[in-house]
Amino acid sequence: MSLKKDSIFVLLSNIYSKVMAYLFYFITAFLLGVDAFGILRGLMPILDTLTIFFSSGIPPSMAKFISEGKKYNYIQVFFIMLTLSIFGFFIAINVKYILGGYFLTIDNTLFYMIGFCIMTSTIIAFSRGILQGLLKIRYLSLTWIIENTLKIILSIVFILSFGLIGAFISISLSYILTGILAIYIIYRIKKEFLNIEFKDLKFSFEISKYAIPIALTTSSYRLFGDIDNIIILSLLGSYWSGVYGYSALLSRGIYMISSSISIPLLPRIASGKNIDVLKEGLLLNTILASSFVIIFLIFPDKILKLLFNTVEPHSIECLKILALSSLFMSYYSIISSAMQGLGFAKISLYIIIFGVLINIILNYILINSFGIIGGSLATLISSVFMLILGIIAIRRIDYDINNLRNKARDYKTLSYNKRAKK
């Protein structure tokens, strides 16, 4: 199946998932109010970042090794993921003391729920790594659809029963139920991936070792996208975090375009080492993502009024700025995925870490000076820097790869000529 067809499946599931994500946040905003919604918008990036780092960082590495035809005992990888998620749990319950500010006033139970969500995410993350590596993109897309559908259904029940804590209960249960279904699908497709034989543990650690820069890159990427909301919650409180969260949530819709392209892109580049696939992905992103940006720039007030019933001037300006920032970051995410597939994950890691550090510094400076608009400006400036560095890096990698290929071709030609003379 071509990259375009794979991307269509992922795009459609991402569109559905983003709609469900909107409904999830709409439900929490409607049932909990602006302040509780602001807390949720500040805590969710922490949950997502820790989940990616301790649970969802290894699956892309699994996908790479599987797509290359390498055979390992992948069930061992699952137990490594589970062990790492336990470390994530302990970090989650102590993160409030690291962030300080308004976070110190938040109930400890919410941080325990974040830790529990990290642990339950391992089963679905593990199964997605296998499905991506096998290029079973339809089934991979199905897991997103089911997970987000369950999250909506469960959130209505548990938020009404337990308030904000219920939102995190619904997340953890959707992870568990979708993961079990995905494991069943894998068993029907290729059950040898679920064989339990504890031998050659070093090969599982080889996958984990390769996953470290990917995990750091992906979690840093997630943190980059919402570090503004975290800092706004810490410095300005839950109300402004909620107001800013409306604009941030809408602008993130642009990411579904780059995600639909980068997910099937990684294993294809890893298997063929063909940089032309990246060019195809960037062109698709340009065609599709630009339409979203134009709409957000022209009708920001109408969109916010329609979806969140707010006409807060600061939120309108933030949506315009964040739309541009998301466009720049969508290009970088595709370039980053290509670098990972080509075996240069560390370069992508260095760039995103630089971006996170710059974003944190700018957020603290600009939020104190300009409020929530300063947060959006900090993200825009940081995203431009990252995209420039990403372009420079991928061009250099492309040059080096072509150089090696030319040398290899010249060597073969020279060897053939020598044999011909003899």
PDB file of N, CA and C in Angstrom, residues 165-215:
ATOM      1  N   ILE A 165     -11.376  13.928  38.509  1.00  0.00           N
ATOM      2  CA  ILE A 165     -10.702  12.630  38.614  1.00  0.00           C
ATOM      3  C   ILE A 165     -11.291  11.645  37.614  1.00  0.00           C
ATOM      4  N   GLY A 166     -12.588  11.759  37.351  1.00  0.00           N
ATOM      5  CA  GLY A 166     -13.252  10.866  36.410  1.00  0.00           C
ATOM      6  C   GLY A 166     -12.693  10.963  35.001  1.00  0.00           C
ATOM      7  N   ALA A 167     -12.172  12.138  34.635  1.00  0.00           N
ATOM      8  CA  ALA A 167     -11.575  12.301  33.302  1.00  0.00           C
ATOM      9  C   ALA A 167     -10.371  11.379  33.156  1.00  0.00           C
ATOM     10  N   PHE A 168      -9.559  11.281  34.194  1.00  0.00           N
ATOM     11  CA  PHE A 168      -8.371  10.436  34.146  1.00  0.00           C
ATOM     12  C   PHE A 168      -8.731   8.949  34.260  1.00  0.00           C
ATOM     13  N   ILE A 169      -9.816   8.642  34.968  1.00  0.00           N
ATOM     14  CA  ILE A 169     -10.286   7.254  35.018  1.00  0.00           C
ATOM     15  C   ILE A 169     -10.699   6.795  33.625  1.00  0.00           C
ATOM     16  N   SER A 170     -11.400   7.655  32.905  1.00  0.00           N
ATOM     17  CA  SER A 170     -11.851   7.291  31.553  1.00  0.00           C
ATOM     18  C   SER A 170     -10.672   7.088  30.615  1.00  0.00           C
ATOM     19  N   ILE A 171      -9.621   7.878  30.786  1.00  0.00           N
ATOM     20  CA  ILE A 171      -8.427   7.730  29.948  1.00  0.00           C
ATOM     21  C   ILE A 171      -7.763   6.380  30.187  1.00  0.00           C
ATOM     22  N   SER A 172      -7.567   6.018  31.447  1.00  0.00           N
ATOM     23  CA  SER A 172      -6.883   4.764  31.765  1.00  0.00           C
ATOM     24  C   SER A 172      -7.688   3.560  31.298  1.00  0.00           C
ATOM     25  N   LEU A 173      -9.001   3.596  31.468  1.00  0.00           N
ATOM     26  CA  LEU A 173      -9.831   2.473  31.031  1.00  0.00           C
ATOM     27  C   LEU A 173      -9.846   2.338  29.508  1.00  0.00           C
ATOM     28  N   SER A 174      -9.820   3.456  28.794  1.00  0.00           N
ATOM     29  CA  SER A 174      -9.781   3.390  27.328  1.00  0.00           C
ATOM     30  C   SER A 174      -8.464   2.788  26.854  1.00  0.00           C
ATOM     31  N   TYR A 175      -7.358   3.079  27.562  1.00  0.00           N
ATOM     32  CA  TYR A 175      -6.072   2.460  27.244  1.00  0.00           C
ATOM     33  C   TYR A 175      -6.154   0.942  27.399  1.00  0.00           C
ATOM     34  N   ILE A 176      -6.692   0.500  28.531  1.00  0.00           N
ATOM     35  CA  ILE A 176      -6.729  -0.931  28.846  1.00  0.00           C
ATOM     36  C   ILE A 176      -7.586  -1.698  27.841  1.00  0.00           C
ATOM     37  N   LEU A 177      -8.805  -1.223  27.616  1.00  0.00           N
ATOM     38  CA  LEU A 177      -9.743  -1.950  26.755  1.00  0.00           C
ATOM     39  C   LEU A 177      -9.272  -1.970  25.299  1.00  0.00           C
ATOM     40  N   THR A 178      -8.781  -0.842  24.793  1.00  0.00           N
ATOM     41  CA  THR A 178      -8.285  -0.795  23.413  1.00  0.00           C
ATOM     42  C   THR A 178      -7.033  -1.631  23.262  1.00  0.00           C
ATOM     43  N   GLY A 179      -6.169  -1.619  24.260  1.00  0.00           N
ATOM     44  CA  GLY A 179      -4.950  -2.424  24.206  1.00  0.00           C
ATOM     45  C   GLY A 179      -5.237  -3.905  24.132  1.00  0.00           C
ATOM     46  N   ILE A 180      -6.217  -4.360  24.914  1.00  0.00           N
ATOM     47  CA  ILE A 180      -6.598  -5.782  24.888  1.00  0.00           C
ATOM     48  C   ILE A 180      -7.102  -6.170  23.505  1.00  0.00           C
ATOM     49  N   LEU A 181      -7.914  -5.317  22.903  1.00  0.00           N
ATOM     50  CA  LEU A 181      -8.419  -5.593  21.554  1.00  0.00           C
ATOM     51  C   LEU A 181      -7.283  -5.632  20.540  1.00  0.00           C
ATOM     52  N   ALA A 182      -6.344  -4.711  20.644  1.00  0.00           N
ATOM     53  CA  ALA A 182      -5.217  -4.667  19.709  1.00  0.00           C
ATOM     54  C   ALA A 182      -4.343  -5.919  19.843  1.00  0.00           C
ATOM     55  N   ILE A 183      -4.136  -6.368  21.071  1.00  0.00           N
ATOM     56  CA  ILE A 183      -3.369  -7.603  21.290  1.00  0.00           C
ATOM     57  C   ILE A 183      -4.062  -8.787  20.625  1.00  0.00           C
ATOM     58  N   TYR A 184      -5.379  -8.817  20.712  1.00  0.00           N
ATOM     59  CA  TYR A 184      -6.146  -9.896  20.066  1.00  0.00           C
ATOM     60  C   TYR A 184      -5.973  -9.845  18.543  1.00  0.00           C
ATOM     61  N   ILE A 185      -5.989  -8.623  17.972  1.00  0.00           N
ATOM     62  CA  ILE A 185      -5.797  -8.473  16.528  1.00  0.00           C
ATOM     63  C   ILE A 185      -4.420  -8.986  16.120  1.00  0.00           C
ATOM     64  N   ILE A 186      -3.391  -8.630  16.885  1.00  0.00           N
ATOM     65  CA  ILE A 186      -2.029  -9.088  16.584  1.00  0.00           C
ATOM     66  C   ILE A 186      -1.949 -10.604  16.653  1.00  0.00           C
ATOM     67  N   TYR A 187      -2.606 -11.183  17.639  1.00  0.00           N
ATOM     68  CA  TYR A 187      -2.603 -12.642  17.791  1.00  0.00           C
ATOM     69  C   TYR A 187      -3.212 -13.305  16.560  1.00  0.00           C
ATOM     70  N   ARG A 188      -4.265 -12.709  16.015  1.00  0.00           N
ATOM     71  CA  ARG A 188      -4.906 -13.284  14.825  1.00  0.00           C
ATOM     72  C   ARG A 188      -4.042 -13.084  13.578  1.00  0.00           C
ATOM     73  N   ILE A 189      -3.298 -11.982  13.508  1.00  0.00           N
ATOM     74  CA  ILE A 189      -2.475 -11.696  12.333  1.00  0.00           C
ATOM     75  C   ILE A 189      -1.168 -12.480  12.361  1.00  0.00           C
ATOM     76  N   LYS A 190      -0.446 -12.359  13.470  1.00  0.00           N
ATOM     77  CA  LYS A 190       0.894 -12.937  13.563  1.00  0.00           C
ATOM     78  C   LYS A 190       1.215 -13.194  15.023  1.00  0.00           C
ATOM     79  N   LYS A 191       0.728 -14.308  15.534  1.00  0.00           N
ATOM     80  CA  LYS A 191       0.785 -14.557  16.968  1.00  0.00           C
ATOM     81  C   LYS A 191       2.196 -14.790  17.495  1.00  0.00           C
ATOM     82  N   GLU A 192       3.182 -15.032  16.599  1.00  0.00           N
ATOM     83  CA  GLU A 192       4.545 -15.249  17.086  1.00  0.00           C
ATOM     84  C   GLU A 192       5.116 -14.019  17.782  1.00  0.00           C
ATOM     85  N   PHE A 193       4.536 -12.847  17.517  1.00  0.00           N
ATOM     86  CA  PHE A 193       5.009 -11.642  18.191  1.00  0.00           C
ATOM     87  C   PHE A 193       4.634 -11.645  19.672  1.00  0.00           C
ATOM     88  N   LEU A 194       3.746 -12.544  20.076  1.00  0.00           N
ATOM     89  CA  LEU A 194       3.306 -12.601  21.467  1.00  0.00           C
ATOM     90  C   LEU A 194       3.829 -13.840  22.180  1.00  0.00           C
ATOM     91  N   ASN A 195       4.762 -14.553  21.562  1.00  0.00           N
ATOM     92  CA  ASN A 195       5.351 -15.719  22.212  1.00  0.00           C
ATOM     93  C   ASN A 195       6.164 -15.292  23.430  1.00  0.00           C
ATOM     94  N   ILE A 196       6.003 -16.010  24.513  1.00  0.00           N
ATOM     95  CA  ILE A 196       6.699 -15.678  25.752  1.00  0.00           C
ATOM     96  C   ILE A 196       7.882 -16.619  25.937  1.00  0.00           C
ATOM     97  N   GLU A 197       9.053 -16.145  25.565  1.00  0.00           N
ATOM     98  CA  GLU A 197      10.299 -16.872  25.781  1.00  0.00           C
ATOM     99  C   GLU A 197      11.331 -15.883  26.289  1.00  0.00           C
ATOM    100  N   PHE A 198      11.755 -16.085  27.512  1.00  0.00           N
ATOM    101  CA  PHE A 198      12.698 -15.135  28.101  1.00  0.00           C
ATOM    102  C   PHE A 198      14.124 -15.581  27.825  1.00  0.00           C
ATOM    103  N   LYS A 199      14.592 -15.222  26.649  1.00  0.00           N
ATOM    104  CA  LYS A 199      15.970 -15.507  26.270  1.00  0.00           C
ATOM    105  C   LYS A 199      16.468 -14.366  25.389  1.00  0.00           C
ATOM    106  N   ASP A 200      17.777 -14.272  25.255  1.00  0.00           N
ATOM    107  CA  ASP A 200      18.379 -13.216  24.439  1.00  0.00           C
ATOM    108  C   ASP A 200      17.846 -11.831  24.832  1.00  0.00           C
ATOM    109  N   LEU A 201      17.864 -11.570  26.130  1.00  0.00           N
ATOM    110  CA  LEU A 201      17.355 -10.301  26.628  1.00  0.00           C
ATOM    111  C   LEU A 201      18.134  -9.115  26.072  1.00  0.00           C
ATOM    112  N   LYS A 202      19.383  -9.356  25.683  1.00  0.00           N
ATOM    113  CA  LYS A 202      20.211  -8.264  25.169  1.00  0.00           C
ATOM    114  C   LYS A 202      19.623  -7.654  23.903  1.00  0.00           C
ATOM    115  N   PHE A 203      18.900  -8.468  23.110  1.00  0.00           N
ATOM    116  CA  PHE A 203      18.314  -7.936  21.894  1.00  0.00           C
ATOM    117  C   PHE A 203      17.144  -6.996  22.217  1.00  0.00           C
ATOM    118  N   SER A 204      16.412  -7.319  23.276  1.00  0.00           N
ATOM    119  CA  SER A 204      15.333  -6.433  23.700  1.00  0.00           C
ATOM    120  C   SER A 204      15.899  -5.116  24.191  1.00  0.00           C
ATOM    121  N   PHE A 205      17.027  -5.175  24.872  1.00  0.00           N
ATOM    122  CA  PHE A 205      17.670  -3.947  25.326  1.00  0.00           C
ATOM    123  C   PHE A 205      18.241  -3.160  24.143  1.00  0.00           C
ATOM    124  N   GLU A 206      18.561  -3.857  23.054  1.00  0.00           N
ATOM    125  CA  GLU A 206      19.025  -3.165  21.848  1.00  0.00           C
ATOM    126  C   GLU A 206      17.916  -2.288  21.297  1.00  0.00           C
ATOM    127  N   ILE A 207      16.689  -2.817  21.297  1.00  0.00           N
ATOM    128  CA  ILE A 207      15.531  -2.030  20.868  1.00  0.00           C
ATOM    129  C   ILE A 207      15.313  -0.855  21.813  1.00  0.00           C
ATOM    130  N   SER A 208      15.412  -1.144  23.108  1.00  0.00           N
ATOM    131  CA  SER A 208      15.206  -0.090  24.104  1.00  0.00           C
ATOM    132  C   SER A 208      16.261   0.994  23.986  1.00  0.00           C
ATOM    133  N   LYS A 209      17.493   0.588  23.707  1.00  0.00           N
ATOM    134  CA  LYS A 209      18.575   1.556  23.572  1.00  0.00           C
ATOM    135  C   LYS A 209      18.324   2.482  22.386  1.00  0.00           C
ATOM    136  N   TYR A 210      17.886   1.908  21.263  1.00  0.00           N
ATOM    137  CA  TYR A 210      17.589   2.742  20.103  1.00  0.00           C
ATOM    138  C   TYR A 210      16.392   3.649  20.382  1.00  0.00           C
ATOM    139  N   ALA A 211      15.504   3.186  21.290  1.00  0.00           N
ATOM    140  CA  ALA A 211      14.293   3.944  21.576  1.00  0.00           C
ATOM    141  C   ALA A 211      14.553   5.179  22.426  1.00  0.00           C
ATOM    142  N   ILE A 212      15.696   5.213  23.119  1.00  0.00           N
ATOM    143  CA  ILE A 212      15.959   6.327  24.042  1.00  0.00           C
ATOM    144  C   ILE A 212      15.902   7.681  23.335  1.00  0.00           C
ATOM    145  N   PRO A 213      16.662   7.887  22.246  1.00  0.00           N
ATOM    146  CA  PRO A 213      16.554   9.198  21.581  1.00  0.00           C
ATOM    147  C   PRO A 213      15.176   9.457  20.994  1.00  0.00           C
ATOM    148  N   ILE A 214      14.493   8.380  20.536  1.00  0.00           N
ATOM    149  CA  ILE A 214      13.151   8.560  19.991  1.00  0.00           C
ATOM    150  C   ILE A 214      12.194   8.981  21.093  1.00  0.00           C
ATOM    151  N   ALA A 215      12.310   8.311  22.266  1.00  0.00           N
ATOM    152  CA  ALA A 215      11.442   8.645  23.397  1.00  0.00           C
ATOM    153  C   ALA A 215      11.683  10.075  23.861  1.00  0.00           C
TER     154      ALA A 215
END
